[in-house]
CSV table of C-alpha atoms and ligand atoms in Angstrom, one decimal:
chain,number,residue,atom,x,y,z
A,228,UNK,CA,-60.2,24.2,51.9
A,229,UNK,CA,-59.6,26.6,48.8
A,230,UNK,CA,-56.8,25.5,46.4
A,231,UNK,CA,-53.8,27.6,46.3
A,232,UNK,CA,-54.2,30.2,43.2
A,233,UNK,CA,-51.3,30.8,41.0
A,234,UNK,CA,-51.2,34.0,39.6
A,235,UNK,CA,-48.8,34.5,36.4
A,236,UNK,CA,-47.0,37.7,36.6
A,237,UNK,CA,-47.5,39.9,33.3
A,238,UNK,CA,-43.6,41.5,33.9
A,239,UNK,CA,-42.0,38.4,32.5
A,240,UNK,CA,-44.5,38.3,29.4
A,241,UNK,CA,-43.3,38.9,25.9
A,242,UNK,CA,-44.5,42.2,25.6
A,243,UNK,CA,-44.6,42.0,21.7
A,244,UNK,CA,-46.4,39.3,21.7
A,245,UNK,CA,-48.9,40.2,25.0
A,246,UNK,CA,-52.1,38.6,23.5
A,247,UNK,CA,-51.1,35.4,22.7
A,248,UNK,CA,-49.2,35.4,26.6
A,249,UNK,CA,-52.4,36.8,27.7
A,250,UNK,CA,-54.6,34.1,25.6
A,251,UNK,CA,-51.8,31.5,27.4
A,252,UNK,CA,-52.9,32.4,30.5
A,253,UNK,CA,-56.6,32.6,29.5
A,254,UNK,CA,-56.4,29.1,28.9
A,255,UNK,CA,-54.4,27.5,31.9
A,256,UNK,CA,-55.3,26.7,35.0
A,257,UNK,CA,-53.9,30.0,36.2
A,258,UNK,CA,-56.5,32.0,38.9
A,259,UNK,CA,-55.5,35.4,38.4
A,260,UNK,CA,-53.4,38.0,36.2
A,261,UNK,CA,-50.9,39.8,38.5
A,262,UNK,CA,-49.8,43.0,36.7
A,263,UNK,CA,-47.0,45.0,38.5
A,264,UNK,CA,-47.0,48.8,38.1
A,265,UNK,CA,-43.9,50.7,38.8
A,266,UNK,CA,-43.4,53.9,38.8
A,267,UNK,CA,-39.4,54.8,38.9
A,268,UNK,CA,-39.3,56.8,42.3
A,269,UNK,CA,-40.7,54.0,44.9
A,270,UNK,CA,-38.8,51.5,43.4
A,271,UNK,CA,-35.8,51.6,41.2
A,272,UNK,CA,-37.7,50.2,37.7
A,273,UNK,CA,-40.7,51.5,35.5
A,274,UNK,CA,-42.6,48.8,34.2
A,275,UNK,CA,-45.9,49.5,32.2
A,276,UNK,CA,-48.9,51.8,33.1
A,277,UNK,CA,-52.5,52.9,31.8
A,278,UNK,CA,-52.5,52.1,28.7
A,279,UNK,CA,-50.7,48.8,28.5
A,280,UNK,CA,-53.1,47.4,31.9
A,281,UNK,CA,-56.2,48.5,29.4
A,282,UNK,CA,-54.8,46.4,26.5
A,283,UNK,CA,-54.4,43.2,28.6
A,284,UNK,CA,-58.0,44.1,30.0
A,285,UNK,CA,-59.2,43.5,26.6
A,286,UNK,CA,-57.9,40.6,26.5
A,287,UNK,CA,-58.0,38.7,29.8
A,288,UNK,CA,-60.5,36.6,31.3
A,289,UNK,CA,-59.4,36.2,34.6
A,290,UNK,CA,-59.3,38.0,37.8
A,291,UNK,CA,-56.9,41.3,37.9
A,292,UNK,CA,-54.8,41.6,40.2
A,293,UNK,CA,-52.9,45.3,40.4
A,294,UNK,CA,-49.8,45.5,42.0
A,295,UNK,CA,-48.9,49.0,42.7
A,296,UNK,CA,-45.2,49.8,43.2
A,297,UNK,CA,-45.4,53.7,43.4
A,298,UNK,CA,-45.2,56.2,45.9
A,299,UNK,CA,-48.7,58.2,46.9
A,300,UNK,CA,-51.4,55.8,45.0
A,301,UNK,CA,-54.3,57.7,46.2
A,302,UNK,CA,-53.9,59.8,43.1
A,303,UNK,CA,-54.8,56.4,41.2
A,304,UNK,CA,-56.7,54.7,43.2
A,305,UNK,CA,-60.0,55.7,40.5
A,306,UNK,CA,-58.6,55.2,37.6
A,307,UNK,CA,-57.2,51.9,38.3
A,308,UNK,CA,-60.9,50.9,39.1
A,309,UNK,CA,-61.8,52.0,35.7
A,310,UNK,CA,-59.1,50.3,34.3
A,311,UNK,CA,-61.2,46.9,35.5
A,312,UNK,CA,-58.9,45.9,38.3
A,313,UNK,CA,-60.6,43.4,40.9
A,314,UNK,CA,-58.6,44.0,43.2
A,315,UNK,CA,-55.7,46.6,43.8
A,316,UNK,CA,-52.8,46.0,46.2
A,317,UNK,CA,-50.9,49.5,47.8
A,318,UNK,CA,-47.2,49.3,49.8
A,319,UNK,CA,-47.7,50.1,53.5
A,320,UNK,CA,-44.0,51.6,52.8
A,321,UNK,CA,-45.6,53.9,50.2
A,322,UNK,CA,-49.1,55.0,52.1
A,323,UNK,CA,-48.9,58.0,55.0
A,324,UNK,CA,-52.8,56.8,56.0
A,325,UNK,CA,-52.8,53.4,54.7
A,326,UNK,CA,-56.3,53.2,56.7
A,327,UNK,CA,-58.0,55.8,54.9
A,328,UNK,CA,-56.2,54.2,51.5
A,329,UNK,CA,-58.1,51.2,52.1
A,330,UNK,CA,-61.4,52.9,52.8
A,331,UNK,CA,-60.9,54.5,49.0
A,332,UNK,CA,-60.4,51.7,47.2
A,333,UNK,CA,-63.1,49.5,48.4
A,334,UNK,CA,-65.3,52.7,48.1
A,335,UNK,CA,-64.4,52.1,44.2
A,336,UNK,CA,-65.4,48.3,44.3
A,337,UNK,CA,-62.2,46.5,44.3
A,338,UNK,CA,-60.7,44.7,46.8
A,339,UNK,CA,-57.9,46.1,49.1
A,340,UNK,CA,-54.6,45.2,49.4
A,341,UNK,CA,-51.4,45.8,51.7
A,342,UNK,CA,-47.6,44.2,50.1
A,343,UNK,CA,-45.1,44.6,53.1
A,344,UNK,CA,-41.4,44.6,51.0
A,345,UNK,CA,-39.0,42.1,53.3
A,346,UNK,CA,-37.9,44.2,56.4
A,347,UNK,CA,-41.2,45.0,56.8
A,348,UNK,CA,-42.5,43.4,59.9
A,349,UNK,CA,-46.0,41.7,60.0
A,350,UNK,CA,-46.8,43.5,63.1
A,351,UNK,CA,-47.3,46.5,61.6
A,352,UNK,CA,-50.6,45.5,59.9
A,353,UNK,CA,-51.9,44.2,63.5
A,354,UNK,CA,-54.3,47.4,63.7
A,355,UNK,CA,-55.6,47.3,60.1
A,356,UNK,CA,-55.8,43.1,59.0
A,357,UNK,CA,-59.6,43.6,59.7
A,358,UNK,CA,-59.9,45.5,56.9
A,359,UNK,CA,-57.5,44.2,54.6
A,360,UNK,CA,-58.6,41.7,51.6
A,361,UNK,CA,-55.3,40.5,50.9
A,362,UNK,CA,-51.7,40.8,52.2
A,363,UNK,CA,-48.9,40.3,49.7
A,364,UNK,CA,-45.5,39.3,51.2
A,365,UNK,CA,-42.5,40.2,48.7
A,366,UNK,CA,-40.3,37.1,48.8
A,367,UNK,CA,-38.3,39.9,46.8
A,368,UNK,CA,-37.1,43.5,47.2
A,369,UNK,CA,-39.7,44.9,44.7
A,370,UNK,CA,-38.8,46.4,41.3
A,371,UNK,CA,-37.5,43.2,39.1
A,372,UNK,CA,-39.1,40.0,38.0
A,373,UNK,CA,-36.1,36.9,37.8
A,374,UNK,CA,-34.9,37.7,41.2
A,375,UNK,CA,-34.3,34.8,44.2
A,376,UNK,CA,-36.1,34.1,46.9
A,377,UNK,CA,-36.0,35.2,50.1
A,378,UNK,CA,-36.0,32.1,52.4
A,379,UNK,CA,-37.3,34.4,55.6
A,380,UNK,CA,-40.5,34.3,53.9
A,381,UNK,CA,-41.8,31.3,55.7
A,382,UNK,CA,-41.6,32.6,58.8
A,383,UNK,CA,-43.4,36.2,57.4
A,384,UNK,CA,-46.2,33.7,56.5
A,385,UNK,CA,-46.2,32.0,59.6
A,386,UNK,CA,-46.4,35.1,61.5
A,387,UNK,CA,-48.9,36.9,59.5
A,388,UNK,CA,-51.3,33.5,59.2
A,389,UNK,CA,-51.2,33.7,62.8
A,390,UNK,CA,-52.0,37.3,63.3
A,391,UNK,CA,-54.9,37.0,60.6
A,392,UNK,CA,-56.1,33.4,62.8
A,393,UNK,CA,-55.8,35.5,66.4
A,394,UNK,CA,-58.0,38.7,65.2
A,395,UNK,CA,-60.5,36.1,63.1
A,396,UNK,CA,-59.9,38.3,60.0
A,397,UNK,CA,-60.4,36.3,56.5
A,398,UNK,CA,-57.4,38.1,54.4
A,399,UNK,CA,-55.6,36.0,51.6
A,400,UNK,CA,-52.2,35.6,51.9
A,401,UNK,CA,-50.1,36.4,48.7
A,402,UNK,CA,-46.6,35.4,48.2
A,403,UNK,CA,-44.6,37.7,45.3
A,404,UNK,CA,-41.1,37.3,44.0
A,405,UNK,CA,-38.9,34.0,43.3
A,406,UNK,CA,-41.7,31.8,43.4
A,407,UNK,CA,-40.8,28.1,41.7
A,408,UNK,CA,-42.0,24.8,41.8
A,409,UNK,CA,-39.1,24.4,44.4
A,410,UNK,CA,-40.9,26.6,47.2
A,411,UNK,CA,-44.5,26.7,45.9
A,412,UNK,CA,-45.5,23.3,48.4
A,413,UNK,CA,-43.7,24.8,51.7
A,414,UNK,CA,-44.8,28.3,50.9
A,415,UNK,CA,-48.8,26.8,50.9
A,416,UNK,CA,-48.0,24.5,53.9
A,417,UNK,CA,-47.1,27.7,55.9
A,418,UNK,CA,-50.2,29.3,54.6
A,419,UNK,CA,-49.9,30.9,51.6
A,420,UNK,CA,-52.8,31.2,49.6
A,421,UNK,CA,-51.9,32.7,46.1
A,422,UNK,CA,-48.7,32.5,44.4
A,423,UNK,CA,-47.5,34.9,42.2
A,424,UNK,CA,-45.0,34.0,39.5
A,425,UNK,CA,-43.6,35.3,36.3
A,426,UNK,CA,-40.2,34.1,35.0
A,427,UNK,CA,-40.7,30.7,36.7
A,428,UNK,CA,-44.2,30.7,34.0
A,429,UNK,CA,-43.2,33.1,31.1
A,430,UNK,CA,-39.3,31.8,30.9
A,431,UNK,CA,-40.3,28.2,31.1
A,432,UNK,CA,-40.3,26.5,27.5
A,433,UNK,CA,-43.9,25.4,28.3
A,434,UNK,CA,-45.8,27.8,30.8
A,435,UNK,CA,-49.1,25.9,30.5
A,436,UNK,CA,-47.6,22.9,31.6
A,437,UNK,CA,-45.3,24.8,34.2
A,438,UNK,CA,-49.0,26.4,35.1
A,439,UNK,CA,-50.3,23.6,35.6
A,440,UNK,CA,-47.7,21.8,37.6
A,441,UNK,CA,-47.6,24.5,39.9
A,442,UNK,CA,-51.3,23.8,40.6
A,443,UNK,CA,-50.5,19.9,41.0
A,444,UNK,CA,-47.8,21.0,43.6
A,445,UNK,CA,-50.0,22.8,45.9
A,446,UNK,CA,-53.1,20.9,45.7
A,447,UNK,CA,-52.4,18.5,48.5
B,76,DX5,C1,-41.4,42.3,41.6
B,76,DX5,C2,-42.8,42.1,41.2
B,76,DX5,C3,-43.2,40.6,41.0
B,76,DX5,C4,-42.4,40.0,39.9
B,76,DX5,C5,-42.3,38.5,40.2
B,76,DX5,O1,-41.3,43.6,42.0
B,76,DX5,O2,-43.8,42.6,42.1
B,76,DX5,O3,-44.6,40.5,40.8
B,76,DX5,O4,-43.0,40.2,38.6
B,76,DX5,O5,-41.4,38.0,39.2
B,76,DX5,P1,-40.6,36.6,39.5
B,76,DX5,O6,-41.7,35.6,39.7
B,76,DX5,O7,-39.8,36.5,38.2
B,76,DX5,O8,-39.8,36.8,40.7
B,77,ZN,ZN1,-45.9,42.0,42.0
């Protein structure tokens, strides 16, 4: 069986200081960068765009992971491919033909990804898991990094490890918001298979060692 990845979460960086926090992760046993765009209107925060993601591309070694908190990401869907994203992750909340959204972004190379925000139920991805790469569950309502975690999560992952098991689809399960050493073992036991986490990495007085504890955690 695959490890569980961790994937630091760029939000909680030092964004004066994003090289050396990217060089950090660079040299951890971190999987994958997660970098959260927002865009103001889908959810109550802007965090970085364009510009900033083609910066840290320079930079980072590592898988990219795009998170993409805005309403209508069709419009971006190319340009985040150029950007170098591996794979890019829409909000079924935020996509009127999330079907046809899918199509279009593994027409552009990357893989595809649904997050469901927490009253979104599982069931709703029952007609589309086939082609989804990778499910992200917010453990948080989406918008701010340093928020807790939701504890209905579990049984999100539960559900949704079943649903994936049932139609024999292969999509990773990825858990966003609140994660800590404190959840990181239950949330793999229930399935999870990346783990997304920024303050618990960037706020901790030494992330490679928080990194790599993280790893330690969910390796059995
Ligand atoms: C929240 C973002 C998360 C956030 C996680 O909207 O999608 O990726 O950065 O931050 P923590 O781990 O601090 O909850
Ligand atoms: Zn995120």
């Amino acid at each position: 069986m695959n490890t569980t990845k961790i994937a630091p979460s760029i939000l909680a960086a030092d964004f004066a200081n994003l090289q050396k926090d990217i060089e950090m992760v660079n040299s951890s046993e971190a999987d994958w960068f997660h970098i959260d765009i927002m865009d103001g209107v889908f959810v109550p925060n802007i965090s970085f765009g364009m510009p900033v993601l083609k910066a840290i591309k320079q930079h980072a070694k590592k898988t990219i992971d795009v998170h993409l908190m805005i309403i209508d990401p069709d419009r971006y869907i190319k340009t985040f491919a150029e950007l170098g994203s591996d794979i890019l992750t829409v909000h079924y909340e935020a996509c009127a033909h999330l079907h046809r959204t899918l199509q279009a972004i593994k027409a552009e190379g990357m893989k595809a990804g649904v997050a469901l925000n927490p009253h979104t139920n599982i069931n709703v991805l029952k007609d589309t898991i086939n082609d989804i790469d990778l499910v992200c569950i917010m453990s948080v309502n989406p918008g701010f990094g340093g928020q807790s975690f939701i504890e209905n999560t579990y049984e999100k992952v539960k559900q949704l490890k079943a649903l994936i098991i049932s139609k024999e689809a292969s999509t990773v399960i990825e858990i966003d918001g609140g994660v800590t050493s404190k959840n990181a073992k239950k949330l793999k036991e229930v399935g999870a298979d990346v783990l997304v986490a920024g303050s618990f990495v960037f706020k901790s007085s030494e992330p490679l060692n928080t990194i790599k504890n993280l790893k330690k955690i969910t390796a059995s």
